[in-house]
C-alpha positions as a Python dict, from the first residue, in 0.01 Angstrom:
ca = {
    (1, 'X'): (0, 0, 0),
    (2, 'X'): (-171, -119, 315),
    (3, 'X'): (-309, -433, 170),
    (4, 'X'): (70, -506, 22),
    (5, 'X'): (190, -458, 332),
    (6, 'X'): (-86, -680, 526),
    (7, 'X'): (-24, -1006, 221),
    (8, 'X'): (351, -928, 330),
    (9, 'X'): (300, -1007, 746),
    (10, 'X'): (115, -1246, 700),
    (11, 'X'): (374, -1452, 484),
    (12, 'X'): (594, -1349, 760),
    (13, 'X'): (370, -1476, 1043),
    (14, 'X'): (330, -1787, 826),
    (15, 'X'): (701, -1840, 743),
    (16, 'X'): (785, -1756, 1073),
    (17, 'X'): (553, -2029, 1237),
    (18, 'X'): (660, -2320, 1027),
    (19, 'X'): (1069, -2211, 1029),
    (20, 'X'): (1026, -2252, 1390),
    (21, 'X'): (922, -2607, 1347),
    (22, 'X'): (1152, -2658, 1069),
    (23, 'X'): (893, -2764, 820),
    (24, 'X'): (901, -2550, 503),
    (25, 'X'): (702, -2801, 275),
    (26, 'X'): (392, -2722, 510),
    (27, 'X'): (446, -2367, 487),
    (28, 'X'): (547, -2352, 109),
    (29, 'X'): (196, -2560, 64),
    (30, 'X'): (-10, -2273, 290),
    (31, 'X'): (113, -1955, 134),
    (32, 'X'): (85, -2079, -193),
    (33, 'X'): (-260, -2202, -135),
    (34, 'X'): (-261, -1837, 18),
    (35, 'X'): (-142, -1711, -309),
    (36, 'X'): (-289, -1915, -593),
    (37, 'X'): (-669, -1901, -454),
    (38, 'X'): (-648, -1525, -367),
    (39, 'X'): (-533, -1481, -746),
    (40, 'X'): (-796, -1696, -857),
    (41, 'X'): (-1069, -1553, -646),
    (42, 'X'): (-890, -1224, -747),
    (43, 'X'): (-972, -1275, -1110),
    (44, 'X'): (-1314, -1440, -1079),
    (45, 'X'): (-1404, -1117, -899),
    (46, 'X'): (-1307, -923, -1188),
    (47, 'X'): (-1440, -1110, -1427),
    (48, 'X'): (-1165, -1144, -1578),
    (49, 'X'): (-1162, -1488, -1686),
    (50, 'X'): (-1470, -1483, -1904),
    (51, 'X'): (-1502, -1375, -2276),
    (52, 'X'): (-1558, -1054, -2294),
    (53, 'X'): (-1766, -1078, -2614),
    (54, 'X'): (-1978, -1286, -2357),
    (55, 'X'): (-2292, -1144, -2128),
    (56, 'X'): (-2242, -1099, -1785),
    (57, 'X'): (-2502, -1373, -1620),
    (58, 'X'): (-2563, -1283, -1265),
    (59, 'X'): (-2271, -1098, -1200),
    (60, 'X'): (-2438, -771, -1173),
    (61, 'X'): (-2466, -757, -786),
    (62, 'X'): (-2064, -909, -785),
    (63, 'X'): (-1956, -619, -1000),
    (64, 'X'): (-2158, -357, -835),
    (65, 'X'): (-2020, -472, -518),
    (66, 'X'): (-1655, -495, -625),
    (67, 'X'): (-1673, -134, -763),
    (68, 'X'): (-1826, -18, -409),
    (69, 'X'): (-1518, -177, -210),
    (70, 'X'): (-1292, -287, -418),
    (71, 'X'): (-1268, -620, -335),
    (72, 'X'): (-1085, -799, -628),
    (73, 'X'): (-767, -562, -554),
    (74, 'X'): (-734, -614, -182),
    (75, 'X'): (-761, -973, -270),
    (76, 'X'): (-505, -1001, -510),
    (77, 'X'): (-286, -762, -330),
    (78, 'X'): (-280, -994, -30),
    (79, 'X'): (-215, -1289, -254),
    (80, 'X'): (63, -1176, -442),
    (81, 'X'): (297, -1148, -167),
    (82, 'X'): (219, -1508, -63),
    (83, 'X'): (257, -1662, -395),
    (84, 'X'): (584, -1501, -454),
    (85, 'X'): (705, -1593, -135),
    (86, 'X'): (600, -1947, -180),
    (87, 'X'): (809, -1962, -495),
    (88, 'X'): (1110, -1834, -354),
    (89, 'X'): (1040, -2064, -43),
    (90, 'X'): (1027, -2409, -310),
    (91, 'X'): (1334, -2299, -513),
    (92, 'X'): (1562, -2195, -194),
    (93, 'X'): (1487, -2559, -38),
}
């Protein structure tokens, strides 16, 4: 719930900083960079965009690590507020 909550401010933070300048392109472009590469990164940490039929090459140590801090969700959670705001941001203006 923290991590939800942390994605969350900082789309606010963002969004606040660029409504104050009256720009909303620039800030629909950060959070959704925010948003798309924290899913991406998200899923490479995972693993989930390989094969599964496929051997793991050199992810060992990636995995390992992910299980020990659970990395991939606190990314993704953090992202997913952003990308969603980002959205709404594009089809509101």
């Amino acid at each position: 719930m923290k991590r939800l909550i942390l994605g969350v401010v900082i789309f606010v933070l963002i969004g606040g900083f660029f409504w104050q300048q009256n720009n909303f392109e620039i800030a629909v472009n950060v959070t959704g960079i925010i948003g798309g590469g924290g899913i991406l990164i998200g899923g490479f940490l995972k693993t989930g965009f390989i094969n599964s039929s496929v051997p793991v090459l050199g992810n060992l140590a990636i995995i390992k690590l992910d299980e020990e801090i659970d990395l991939s969700n606190t990314v993704l959670l953090v992202a997913l507020p952003n990308l969603i705001g980002s959205l709404l941001l594009y089809f509101i203006n």
